[in-house]
Amino acid sequence: KNQVEQSPQSLIILEGKNCTLQCNYTVSPFSNLRWYKQDTGRGPVSLTIMTFSENTKSNGRYTATLDADTKQSSLHITASQLSDSASYICVVRHASGGSYIPTFGRGTSLIVHP
Amino acid sequence: NAGVTQTPKFQVLKTGQSMTLQCAQDMNHNSMYWYRQDPGMGLRLIYYSASEGTTDKGEVPNGYNVSRLNKREFSLRLESAAPSQTSVYFCASSEAVPQAFSYEQYFGPGTRLTVT
């Protein structure tokens, strides 16, 4: 069964600190992986996409890594800000019947305190 | 440019009532999707429309119907609401079709539905 597991479920950090969120998946065959940020009461917004051949990709203070061999991805947030408080969702796509179907993780809820 | 809009934002229904959730996008995207998000679970795909005139079932289609009214609009209908359909519903759109290797989805703000 295609699954996406994220850890930790929730995380509280102080403003200015770094943190790393984890995503493990069993989706097969793997197509690509996206990280989304979902602010409270809003829809998810894409942060970055990783394909099979990519190991690291940055988007400002967000850096995503992918290890396709171990089926793991991480999202590292540097110098956290209050506005980083949100849920971060890992989405892995796999090929199925001619389409690329997304499987969503449950998300990691990040709270940044001043 | 509003992106993806959804109406209503909130709705309370009684068991057995029907309603339609509306979704519109102004990005000229080809594909549109309906998801539900429940506490402690990832978003799950209900239905999608790869292009105008086509619709396909997703992971959890039971109890729902959809209509792709035109390229801009994609509605989700609950014919006889049940408490198990209490959820937050998100509409999304993408320029590329689901058959494309990589497509970014743009999400609306969601509709919070409670069925009592």
PDB file of C-alpha atoms in Angstrom:
ATOM      1  CA  LYS A   1       0.000   0.000   0.000  1.00  0.00           C
ATOM      2  CA  ASN A   2       1.263   3.469  -0.894  1.00  0.00           C
ATOM      3  CA  GLN A   3       1.926   5.410   2.296  1.00  0.00           C
ATOM      4  CA  VAL A   4       3.586   8.641   3.351  1.00  0.00           C
ATOM      5  CA  GLU A   5       4.628   8.962   6.989  1.00  0.00           C
ATOM      6  CA  GLN A   6       5.751  12.255   8.489  1.00  0.00           C
ATOM      7  CA  SER A   7       7.534  12.964  11.729  1.00  0.00           C
ATOM      8  CA  PRO A   8       7.329  14.518  14.150  1.00  0.00           C
ATOM      9  CA  GLN A   9       3.574  14.983  14.311  1.00  0.00           C
ATOM     10  CA  SER A  10       4.107  18.379  15.958  1.00  0.00           C
ATOM     11  CA  LEU A  11       7.058  20.550  16.830  1.00  0.00           C
ATOM     12  CA  ILE A  12       7.531  23.699  18.898  1.00  0.00           C
ATOM     13  CA  ILE A  13      10.657  25.808  18.460  1.00  0.00           C
ATOM     14  CA  LEU A  14      11.845  29.274  19.342  1.00  0.00           C
ATOM     15  CA  GLU A  15      12.104  31.986  16.735  1.00  0.00           C
ATOM     16  CA  GLY A  16      15.501  32.005  15.067  1.00  0.00           C
ATOM     17  CA  LYS A  17      16.161  28.300  15.618  1.00  0.00           C
ATOM     18  CA  ASN A  18      16.522  25.688  12.876  1.00  0.00           C
ATOM     19  CA  CYS A  19      14.428  22.554  12.522  1.00  0.00           C
ATOM     20  CA  THR A  20      14.139  19.492  10.306  1.00  0.00           C
ATOM     21  CA  LEU A  21      10.966  17.682   9.330  1.00  0.00           C
ATOM     22  CA  GLN A  22      11.005  14.103   8.066  1.00  0.00           C
ATOM     23  CA  CYS A  23       9.030  12.251   5.414  1.00  0.00           C
ATOM     24  CA  ASN A  24       9.274   8.491   4.757  1.00  0.00           C
ATOM     25  CA  TYR A  25       7.331   6.905   1.946  1.00  0.00           C
ATOM     26  CA  THR A  26       6.534   3.504   0.524  1.00  0.00           C
ATOM     27  CA  VAL A  27       5.001   4.877  -2.683  1.00  0.00           C
ATOM     28  CA  SER A  28       5.976   2.907  -5.754  1.00  0.00           C
ATOM     29  CA  PRO A  29       6.827   3.513  -8.517  1.00  0.00           C
ATOM     30  CA  PHE A  30       8.093   6.884  -7.340  1.00  0.00           C
ATOM     31  CA  SER A  31       7.510   9.894  -9.576  1.00  0.00           C
ATOM     32  CA  ASN A  32       8.204  13.013  -7.539  1.00  0.00           C
ATOM     33  CA  LEU A  33       7.846  14.500  -4.077  1.00  0.00           C
ATOM     34  CA  ARG A  34       6.544  17.904  -3.050  1.00  0.00           C
ATOM     35  CA  TRP A  35       6.560  19.766   0.212  1.00  0.00           C
ATOM     36  CA  TYR A  36       3.580  22.016   0.914  1.00  0.00           C
ATOM     37  CA  LYS A  37       3.024  24.637   3.585  1.00  0.00           C
ATOM     38  CA  GLN A  38      -0.518  24.981   4.924  1.00  0.00           C
ATOM     39  CA  ASP A  39      -1.323  27.983   7.077  1.00  0.00           C
ATOM     40  CA  THR A  40      -4.247  27.624   9.487  1.00  0.00           C
ATOM     41  CA  GLY A  41      -7.537  28.057   7.658  1.00  0.00           C
ATOM     42  CA  ARG A  42      -5.956  28.071   4.219  1.00  0.00           C
ATOM     43  CA  GLY A  43      -5.185  25.640   1.444  1.00  0.00           C
ATOM     44  CA  PRO A  44      -1.707  24.121   0.970  1.00  0.00           C
ATOM     45  CA  VAL A  45       0.914  26.043  -1.016  1.00  0.00           C
ATOM     46  CA  SER A  46       3.798  24.289  -2.763  1.00  0.00           C
ATOM     47  CA  LEU A  47       7.295  24.975  -1.396  1.00  0.00           C
ATOM     48  CA  THR A  48       9.432  22.713  -3.527  1.00  0.00           C
ATOM     49  CA  ILE A  49       9.415  19.646  -5.756  1.00  0.00           C
ATOM     50  CA  MET A  50      11.987  16.850  -5.812  1.00  0.00           C
ATOM     51  CA  THR A  51      12.428  14.365  -8.622  1.00  0.00           C
ATOM     52  CA  PHE A  52      14.293  11.065  -8.573  1.00  0.00           C
ATOM     53  CA  SER A  53      17.624  12.540  -9.663  1.00  0.00           C
ATOM     54  CA  GLU A  54      17.621  15.465  -7.233  1.00  0.00           C
ATOM     55  CA  ASN A  55      19.246  15.255  -3.806  1.00  0.00           C
ATOM     56  CA  THR A  56      18.867  18.797  -2.527  1.00  0.00           C
ATOM     57  CA  LYS A  57      16.794  21.814  -3.456  1.00  0.00           C
ATOM     58  CA  SER A  58      16.482  25.151  -1.686  1.00  0.00           C
ATOM     59  CA  ASN A  59      13.755  27.769  -1.638  1.00  0.00           C
ATOM     60  CA  GLY A  60      14.890  30.646   0.536  1.00  0.00           C
ATOM     61  CA  ARG A  61      15.186  29.420   4.105  1.00  0.00           C
ATOM     62  CA  TYR A  62      13.667  26.053   3.151  1.00  0.00           C
ATOM     63  CA  THR A  63      15.940  23.224   1.998  1.00  0.00           C
ATOM     64  CA  ALA A  64      14.535  19.877   0.945  1.00  0.00           C
ATOM     65  CA  THR A  65      16.551  16.689   0.563  1.00  0.00           C
ATOM     66  CA  LEU A  66      15.660  13.402  -1.038  1.00  0.00           C
ATOM     67  CA  ASP A  67      17.218   9.961  -0.703  1.00  0.00           C
ATOM     68  CA  ALA A  68      15.380   7.834  -3.236  1.00  0.00           C
ATOM     69  CA  ASP A  69      17.251   4.699  -2.166  1.00  0.00           C
ATOM     70  CA  THR A  70      16.002   4.838   1.416  1.00  0.00           C
ATOM     71  CA  LYS A  71      12.738   6.549   0.386  1.00  0.00           C
ATOM     72  CA  GLN A  72      13.239   9.437   2.755  1.00  0.00           C
ATOM     73  CA  SER A  73      12.940  13.201   2.412  1.00  0.00           C
ATOM     74  CA  SER A  74      13.541  16.016   4.837  1.00  0.00           C
ATOM     75  CA  LEU A  75      12.622  19.681   4.973  1.00  0.00           C
ATOM     76  CA  HIS A  76      15.076  21.895   6.840  1.00  0.00           C
ATOM     77  CA  ILE A  77      13.985  25.343   7.944  1.00  0.00           C
ATOM     78  CA  THR A  78      16.758  27.777   8.778  1.00  0.00           C
ATOM     79  CA  ALA A  79      16.445  30.754  11.138  1.00  0.00           C
ATOM     80  CA  SER A  80      12.765  30.162  11.773  1.00  0.00           C
ATOM     81  CA  GLN A  81      10.283  33.051  11.807  1.00  0.00           C
ATOM     82  CA  LEU A  82       6.877  33.390  13.422  1.00  0.00           C
ATOM     83  CA  SER A  83       5.331  33.180   9.959  1.00  0.00           C
ATOM     84  CA  ASP A  84       6.753  29.663   9.587  1.00  0.00           C
ATOM     85  CA  SER A  85       4.091  28.445  12.021  1.00  0.00           C
ATOM     86  CA  ALA A  86       2.005  26.132   9.847  1.00  0.00           C
ATOM     87  CA  SER A  87       1.454  22.536   8.869  1.00  0.00           C
ATOM     88  CA  TYR A  88       4.028  21.093   6.451  1.00  0.00           C
ATOM     89  CA  ILE A  89       2.766  18.358   4.197  1.00  0.00           C
ATOM     90  CA  CYS A  90       4.813  15.856   2.211  1.00  0.00           C
ATOM     91  CA  VAL A  91       3.162  14.654  -0.994  1.00  0.00           C
ATOM     92  CA  VAL A  92       4.555  11.783  -3.042  1.00  0.00           C
ATOM     93  CA  ARG A  93       3.341  10.965  -6.537  1.00  0.00           C
ATOM     94  CA  HIS A  94       3.361   7.576  -8.170  1.00  0.00           C
ATOM     95  CA  ALA A  95       2.413   6.420 -11.626  1.00  0.00           C
ATOM     96  CA  SER A  96      -0.902   4.583 -11.819  1.00  0.00           C
ATOM     97  CA  GLY A  97      -3.024   3.827 -14.851  1.00  0.00           C
ATOM     98  CA  GLY A  98      -1.509   6.566 -16.951  1.00  0.00           C
ATOM     99  CA  SER A  99      -1.830   9.248 -14.307  1.00  0.00           C
ATOM    100  CA  TYR A 100       0.427  10.457 -11.530  1.00  0.00           C
ATOM    101  CA  ILE A 101      -1.512  10.070  -8.305  1.00  0.00           C
ATOM    102  CA  PRO A 102      -0.554  12.060  -5.197  1.00  0.00           C
ATOM    103  CA  THR A 103      -0.453  10.475  -1.747  1.00  0.00           C
ATOM    104  CA  PHE A 104      -0.527  13.036   1.052  1.00  0.00           C
ATOM    105  CA  GLY A 105       1.167  12.708   4.410  1.00  0.00           C
ATOM    106  CA  ARG A 106      -0.673  13.775   7.556  1.00  0.00           C
ATOM    107  CA  GLY A 107       1.614  16.748   7.989  1.00  0.00           C
ATOM    108  CA  THR A 108       3.863  18.123  10.723  1.00  0.00           C
ATOM    109  CA  SER A 109       2.418  20.976  12.738  1.00  0.00           C
ATOM    110  CA  LEU A 110       5.150  23.544  13.445  1.00  0.00           C
ATOM    111  CA  ILE A 111       4.725  26.276  16.030  1.00  0.00           C
ATOM    112  CA  VAL A 112       7.355  28.998  16.263  1.00  0.00           C
ATOM    113  CA  HIS A 113       7.339  30.924  19.526  1.00  0.00           C
ATOM    114  CA  PRO A 114       8.873  34.384  19.953  1.00  0.00           C
TER     115      PRO A 114
ATOM    116  CA  ASN B   1      -6.371  37.282 -10.180  1.00  0.00           C
ATOM    117  CA  ALA B   2      -8.136  35.457  -7.330  1.00  0.00           C
ATOM    118  CA  GLY B   3      -6.690  32.002  -8.007  1.00  0.00           C
ATOM    119  CA  VAL B   4      -9.017  29.282  -6.728  1.00  0.00           C
ATOM    120  CA  THR B   5     -12.170  30.390  -4.928  1.00  0.00           C
ATOM    121  CA  GLN B   6     -14.637  28.238  -3.004  1.00  0.00           C
ATOM    122  CA  THR B   7     -18.108  28.888  -1.678  1.00  0.00           C
ATOM    123  CA  PRO B   8     -19.388  28.672   0.948  1.00  0.00           C
ATOM    124  CA  LYS B   9     -16.627  28.977   3.556  1.00  0.00           C
ATOM    125  CA  PHE B  10     -18.692  27.281   6.243  1.00  0.00           C
ATOM    126  CA  GLN B  11     -21.806  25.114   6.149  1.00  0.00           C
ATOM    127  CA  VAL B  12     -23.840  23.131   8.644  1.00  0.00           C
ATOM    128  CA  LEU B  13     -26.173  20.439   7.331  1.00  0.00           C
ATOM    129  CA  LYS B  14     -28.510  17.964   8.912  1.00  0.00           C
ATOM    130  CA  THR B  15     -28.228  14.292   8.045  1.00  0.00           C
ATOM    131  CA  GLY B  16     -30.001  13.601   4.779  1.00  0.00           C
ATOM    132  CA  GLN B  17     -29.829  17.154   3.427  1.00  0.00           C
ATOM    133  CA  SER B  18     -28.146  17.881   0.123  1.00  0.00           C
ATOM    134  CA  MET B  19     -25.853  20.671  -0.945  1.00  0.00           C
ATOM    135  CA  THR B  20     -23.383  21.710  -3.620  1.00  0.00           C
ATOM    136  CA  LEU B  21     -19.925  23.099  -2.986  1.00  0.00           C
ATOM    137  CA  GLN B  22     -18.784  25.514  -5.644  1.00  0.00           C
ATOM    138  CA  CYS B  23     -15.263  25.995  -6.952  1.00  0.00           C
ATOM    139  CA  ALA B  24     -13.918  28.345  -9.601  1.00  0.00           C
ATOM    140  CA  GLN B  25     -10.429  29.128 -10.884  1.00  0.00           C
ATOM    141  CA  ASP B  26      -9.277  32.050 -13.016  1.00  0.00           C
ATOM    142  CA  MET B  27      -5.868  30.698 -14.047  1.00  0.00           C
ATOM    143  CA  ASN B  28      -7.116  28.971 -17.201  1.00  0.00           C
ATOM    144  CA  HIS B  29      -6.056  25.619 -15.760  1.00  0.00           C
ATOM    145  CA  ASN B  30      -7.030  22.396 -17.469  1.00  0.00           C
ATOM    146  CA  SER B  31      -7.487  20.152 -14.447  1.00  0.00           C
ATOM    147  CA  MET B  32      -9.450  20.502 -11.234  1.00  0.00           C
ATOM    148  CA  TYR B  33      -9.717  18.386  -8.089  1.00  0.00           C
ATOM    149  CA  TRP B  34     -11.764  17.925  -4.941  1.00  0.00           C
ATOM    150  CA  TYR B  35     -10.131  16.766  -1.706  1.00  0.00           C
ATOM    151  CA  ARG B  36     -11.295  16.255   1.838  1.00  0.00           C
ATOM    152  CA  GLN B  37      -9.102  16.813   4.872  1.00  0.00           C
ATOM    153  CA  ASP B  38      -9.951  15.123   8.147  1.00  0.00           C
ATOM    154  CA  PRO B  39      -8.163  15.588  11.494  1.00  0.00           C
ATOM    155  CA  GLY B  40      -5.096  13.369  11.750  1.00  0.00           C
ATOM    156  CA  MET B  41      -5.303  12.312   8.105  1.00  0.00           C
ATOM    157  CA  GLY B  42      -3.745  13.484   4.900  1.00  0.00           C
ATOM    158  CA  LEU B  43      -5.788  15.050   2.136  1.00  0.00           C
ATOM    159  CA  ARG B  44      -7.718  12.446   0.204  1.00  0.00           C
ATOM    160  CA  LEU B  45      -8.811  12.819  -3.394  1.00  0.00           C
ATOM    161  CA  ILE B  46     -12.568  12.577  -3.952  1.00  0.00           C
ATOM    162  CA  TYR B  47     -12.909  13.295  -7.676  1.00  0.00           C
ATOM    163  CA  TYR B  48     -10.931  15.033 -10.329  1.00  0.00           C
ATOM    164  CA  SER B  49     -11.450  16.435 -13.789  1.00  0.00           C
ATOM    165  CA  ALA B  50      -8.429  16.171 -16.048  1.00  0.00           C
ATOM    166  CA  SER B  51     -10.039  18.413 -18.652  1.00  0.00           C
ATOM    167  CA  GLU B  52     -13.344  20.062 -19.430  1.00  0.00           C
ATOM    168  CA  GLY B  53     -15.962  17.405 -20.039  1.00  0.00           C
ATOM    169  CA  THR B  54     -14.229  14.601 -18.119  1.00  0.00           C
ATOM    170  CA  THR B  55     -14.420  13.475 -14.502  1.00  0.00           C
ATOM    171  CA  ASP B  56     -12.845  10.549 -12.681  1.00  0.00           C
ATOM    172  CA  LYS B  57     -13.129   8.983  -9.258  1.00  0.00           C
ATOM    173  CA  GLY B  58     -10.408   9.437  -6.714  1.00  0.00           C
ATOM    174  CA  GLU B  59      -9.705   7.559  -3.518  1.00  0.00           C
ATOM    175  CA  VAL B  60     -12.968   8.304  -1.653  1.00  0.00           C
ATOM    176  CA  PRO B  61     -15.791   9.042  -4.151  1.00  0.00           C
ATOM    177  CA  ASN B  62     -18.699   7.344  -2.382  1.00  0.00           C
ATOM    178  CA  GLY B  63     -21.483   9.726  -1.390  1.00  0.00           C
ATOM    179  CA  TYR B  64     -20.360  12.472  -3.775  1.00  0.00           C
ATOM    180  CA  ASN B  65     -21.015  13.611  -7.323  1.00  0.00           C
ATOM    181  CA  VAL B  66     -19.203  16.216  -9.367  1.00  0.00           C
ATOM    182  CA  SER B  67     -19.859  18.421 -12.358  1.00  0.00           C
ATOM    183  CA  ARG B  68     -17.278  20.165 -14.500  1.00  0.00           C
ATOM    184  CA  LEU B  69     -19.550  22.982 -15.583  1.00  0.00           C
ATOM    185  CA  ASN B  70     -16.965  24.628 -17.837  1.00  0.00           C
ATOM    186  CA  LYS B  71     -13.207  25.126 -17.800  1.00  0.00           C
ATOM    187  CA  ARG B  72     -13.433  27.476 -14.814  1.00  0.00           C
ATOM    188  CA  GLU B  73     -15.903  25.716 -12.540  1.00  0.00           C
ATOM    189  CA  PHE B  74     -15.992  22.347 -10.803  1.00  0.00           C
ATOM    190  CA  SER B  75     -18.743  21.599  -8.284  1.00  0.00           C
ATOM    191  CA  LEU B  76     -19.063  18.880  -5.648  1.00  0.00           C
ATOM    192  CA  ARG B  77     -22.500  17.652  -4.609  1.00  0.00           C
ATOM    193  CA  LEU B  78     -23.557  15.750  -1.529  1.00  0.00           C
ATOM    194  CA  GLU B  79     -26.916  14.170  -2.313  1.00  0.00           C
ATOM    195  CA  SER B  80     -27.719  12.903   1.189  1.00  0.00           C
ATOM    196  CA  ALA B  81     -25.251  14.196   3.744  1.00  0.00           C
ATOM    197  CA  ALA B  82     -23.993  11.895   6.499  1.00  0.00           C
ATOM    198  CA  PRO B  83     -22.053  12.738   9.682  1.00  0.00           C
ATOM    199  CA  SER B  84     -19.052  10.870   8.187  1.00  0.00           C
ATOM    200  CA  GLN B  85     -18.863  13.616   5.572  1.00  0.00           C
ATOM    201  CA  THR B  86     -18.028  16.225   8.192  1.00  0.00           C
ATOM    202  CA  SER B  87     -14.704  17.521   6.940  1.00  0.00           C
ATOM    203  CA  VAL B  88     -12.858  20.391   5.339  1.00  0.00           C
ATOM    204  CA  TYR B  89     -13.167  20.282   1.564  1.00  0.00           C
ATOM    205  CA  PHE B  90     -10.488  21.716  -0.684  1.00  0.00           C
ATOM    206  CA  CYS B  91     -10.718  22.396  -4.370  1.00  0.00           C
ATOM    207  CA  ALA B  92      -7.513  22.563  -6.403  1.00  0.00           C
ATOM    208  CA  SER B  93      -6.505  23.184  -9.987  1.00  0.00           C
ATOM    209  CA  SER B  94      -3.451  22.528 -12.128  1.00  0.00           C
ATOM    210  CA  GLU B  95      -2.327  23.691 -15.531  1.00  0.00           C
ATOM    211  CA  ALA B  96      -0.970  20.280 -16.463  1.00  0.00           C
ATOM    212  CA  VAL B  97      -3.159  17.205 -16.524  1.00  0.00           C
ATOM    213  CA  PRO B  98      -2.709  14.295 -14.073  1.00  0.00           C
ATOM    214  CA  GLN B  99      -1.068  12.341 -16.861  1.00  0.00           C
ATOM    215  CA  ALA B 100       1.832  14.769 -16.784  1.00  0.00           C
ATOM    216  CA  PHE B 101       4.922  13.737 -14.850  1.00  0.00           C
ATOM    217  CA  SER B 102       4.871  16.775 -12.649  1.00  0.00           C
ATOM    218  CA  TYR B 103       2.039  19.182 -12.035  1.00  0.00           C
ATOM    219  CA  GLU B 104       1.656  21.781  -9.335  1.00  0.00           C
ATOM    220  CA  GLN B 105      -1.740  22.044  -7.730  1.00  0.00           C
ATOM    221  CA  TYR B 106      -3.116  25.353  -6.505  1.00  0.00           C
ATOM    222  CA  PHE B 107      -5.559  25.046  -3.656  1.00  0.00           C
ATOM    223  CA  GLY B 108      -8.567  27.094  -2.628  1.00  0.00           C
ATOM    224  CA  PRO B 109      -9.166  28.246   0.962  1.00  0.00           C
ATOM    225  CA  GLY B 110     -11.453  25.344   1.820  1.00  0.00           C
ATOM    226  CA  THR B 111     -15.060  24.809   2.911  1.00  0.00           C
ATOM    227  CA  ARG B 112     -15.634  23.634   6.469  1.00  0.00           C
ATOM    228  CA  LEU B 113     -18.677  21.341   6.455  1.00  0.00           C
ATOM    229  CA  THR B 114     -20.384  19.941   9.535  1.00  0.00           C
ATOM    230  CA  VAL B 115     -23.138  17.333   9.261  1.00  0.00           C
ATOM    231  CA  THR B 116     -25.197  16.802  12.399  1.00  0.00           C
TER     232      THR B 116
END
